[in-house]
Short mmCIF file of C-alpha atoms in Angstrom, two decimals:
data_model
loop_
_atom_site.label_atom_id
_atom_site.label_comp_id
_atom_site.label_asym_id
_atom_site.label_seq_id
_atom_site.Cartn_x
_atom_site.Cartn_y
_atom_site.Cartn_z
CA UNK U 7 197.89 125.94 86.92
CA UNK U 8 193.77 125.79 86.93
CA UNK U 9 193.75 122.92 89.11
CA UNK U 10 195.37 124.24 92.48
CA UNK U 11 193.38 127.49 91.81
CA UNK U 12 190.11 125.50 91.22
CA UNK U 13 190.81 123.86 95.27
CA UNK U 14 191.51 126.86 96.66
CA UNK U 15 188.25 127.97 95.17
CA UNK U 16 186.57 125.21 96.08
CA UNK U 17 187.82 125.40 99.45
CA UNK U 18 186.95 128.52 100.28
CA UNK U 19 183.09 128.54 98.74
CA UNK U 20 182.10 125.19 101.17
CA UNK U 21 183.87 127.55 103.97
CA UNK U 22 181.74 130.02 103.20
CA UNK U 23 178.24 127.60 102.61
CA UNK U 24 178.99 126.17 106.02
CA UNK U 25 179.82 129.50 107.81
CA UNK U 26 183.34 128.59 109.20
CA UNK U 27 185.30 130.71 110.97
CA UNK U 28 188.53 132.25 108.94
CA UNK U 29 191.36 129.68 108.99
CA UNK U 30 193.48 131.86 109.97
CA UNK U 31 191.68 133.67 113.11
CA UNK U 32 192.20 132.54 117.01
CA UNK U 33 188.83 132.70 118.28
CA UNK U 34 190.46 131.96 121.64
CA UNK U 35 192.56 135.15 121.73
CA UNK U 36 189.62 137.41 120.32
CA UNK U 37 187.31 136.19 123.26
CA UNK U 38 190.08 136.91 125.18
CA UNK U 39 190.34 140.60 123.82
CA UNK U 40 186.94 141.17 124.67
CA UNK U 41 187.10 139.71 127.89
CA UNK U 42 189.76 142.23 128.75
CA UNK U 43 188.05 145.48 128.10
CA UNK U 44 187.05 147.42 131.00
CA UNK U 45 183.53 146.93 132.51
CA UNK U 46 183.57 142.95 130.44
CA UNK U 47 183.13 140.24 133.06
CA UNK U 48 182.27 137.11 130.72
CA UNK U 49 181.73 136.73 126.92
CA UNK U 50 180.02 134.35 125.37
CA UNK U 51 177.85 133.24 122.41
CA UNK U 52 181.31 134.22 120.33
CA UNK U 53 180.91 133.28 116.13
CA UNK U 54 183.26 134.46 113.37
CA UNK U 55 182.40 133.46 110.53
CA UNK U 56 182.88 134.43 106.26
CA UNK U 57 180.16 136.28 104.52
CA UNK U 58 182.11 136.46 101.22
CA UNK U 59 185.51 135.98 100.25
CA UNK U 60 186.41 139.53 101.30
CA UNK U 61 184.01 139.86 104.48
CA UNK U 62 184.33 138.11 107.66
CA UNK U 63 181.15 138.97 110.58
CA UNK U 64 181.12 138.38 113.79
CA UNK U 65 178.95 138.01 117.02
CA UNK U 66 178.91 137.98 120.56
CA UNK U 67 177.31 138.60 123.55
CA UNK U 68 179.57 140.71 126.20
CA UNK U 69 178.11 140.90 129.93
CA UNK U 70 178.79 143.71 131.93
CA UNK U 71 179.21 144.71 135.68
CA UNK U 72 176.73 146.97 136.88
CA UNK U 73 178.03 150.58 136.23
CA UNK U 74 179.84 150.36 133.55
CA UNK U 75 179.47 152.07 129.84
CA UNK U 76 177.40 149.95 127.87
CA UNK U 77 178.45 152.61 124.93
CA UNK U 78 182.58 152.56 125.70
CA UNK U 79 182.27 148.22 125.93
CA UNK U 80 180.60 148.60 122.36
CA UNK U 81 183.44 150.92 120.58
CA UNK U 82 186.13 149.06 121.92
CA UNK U 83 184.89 145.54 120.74
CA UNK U 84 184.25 147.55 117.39
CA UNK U 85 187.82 148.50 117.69
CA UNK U 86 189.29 145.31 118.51
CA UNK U 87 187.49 143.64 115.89
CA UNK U 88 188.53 146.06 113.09
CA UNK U 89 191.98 146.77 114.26
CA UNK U 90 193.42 143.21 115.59
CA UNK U 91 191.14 140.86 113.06
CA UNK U 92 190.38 143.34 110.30
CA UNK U 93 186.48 142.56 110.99
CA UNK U 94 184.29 145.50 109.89
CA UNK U 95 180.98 143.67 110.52
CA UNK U 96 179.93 143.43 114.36
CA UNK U 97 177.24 142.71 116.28
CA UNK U 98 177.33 142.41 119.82
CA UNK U 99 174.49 142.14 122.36
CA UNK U 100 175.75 144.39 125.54
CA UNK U 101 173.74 142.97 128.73
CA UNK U 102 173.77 143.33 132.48
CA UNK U 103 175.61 140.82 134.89
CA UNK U 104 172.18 140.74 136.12
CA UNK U 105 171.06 138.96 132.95
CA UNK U 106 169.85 135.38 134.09
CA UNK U 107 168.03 134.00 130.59
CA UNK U 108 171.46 133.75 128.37
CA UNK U 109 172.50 130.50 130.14
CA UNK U 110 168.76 128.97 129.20
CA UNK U 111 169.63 128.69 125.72
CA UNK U 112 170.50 125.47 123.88
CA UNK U 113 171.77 125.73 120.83
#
């Protein structure tokens, strides 16, 4: 009885030390989410990862065309991440398709 309890434990505390992404979350379909709201024409720099056993966070950086609602592309990745992954903690970094610098970074 304690020992599978202490491996699930176990389990989930490195997951947590090493910032994994939730087992059970399809980062594939969640960029692809984003990449489908109107006004999104690439997203990248996507990371899910758990806080605590009970929070998940995630990040991302969603470029958008020229025209469109910076403040509409925000509430609906807020939406998407709280209603389709049950993610309450978001940050996203809105920028123009204009935006050159992203691509410099190497990490």
């Amino acid at each position: 009885w304690i020992l599978p309890r202490t491996w699930r434990l176990g389990n989930l505390s490195v997951r947590i030390l090493l910032q994994a992404a939730p087992e059970n979350l399809d980062l594939s379909a969640l960029k692809g989410e984003l990449a489908l709201i109107d006004g999104v024409v690439d997203v990248h720099d996507l990371h899910v990862w758990t806080l605590t056993s009970e929070m998940d966070a995630a990040s991302a950086h969603l470029m958008i065309s020229s025209g469109a609602d910076s403040h509409l592309v925000l509430d609906r990745a807020r939406d998407i991440l709280e209603q389709s992954y049950g993610i309450t903690h978001g940050t996203f970094q809105v920028e123009p398709d204009t935006h050159e610098k992203c691509e410099e970074l190497t990490w």
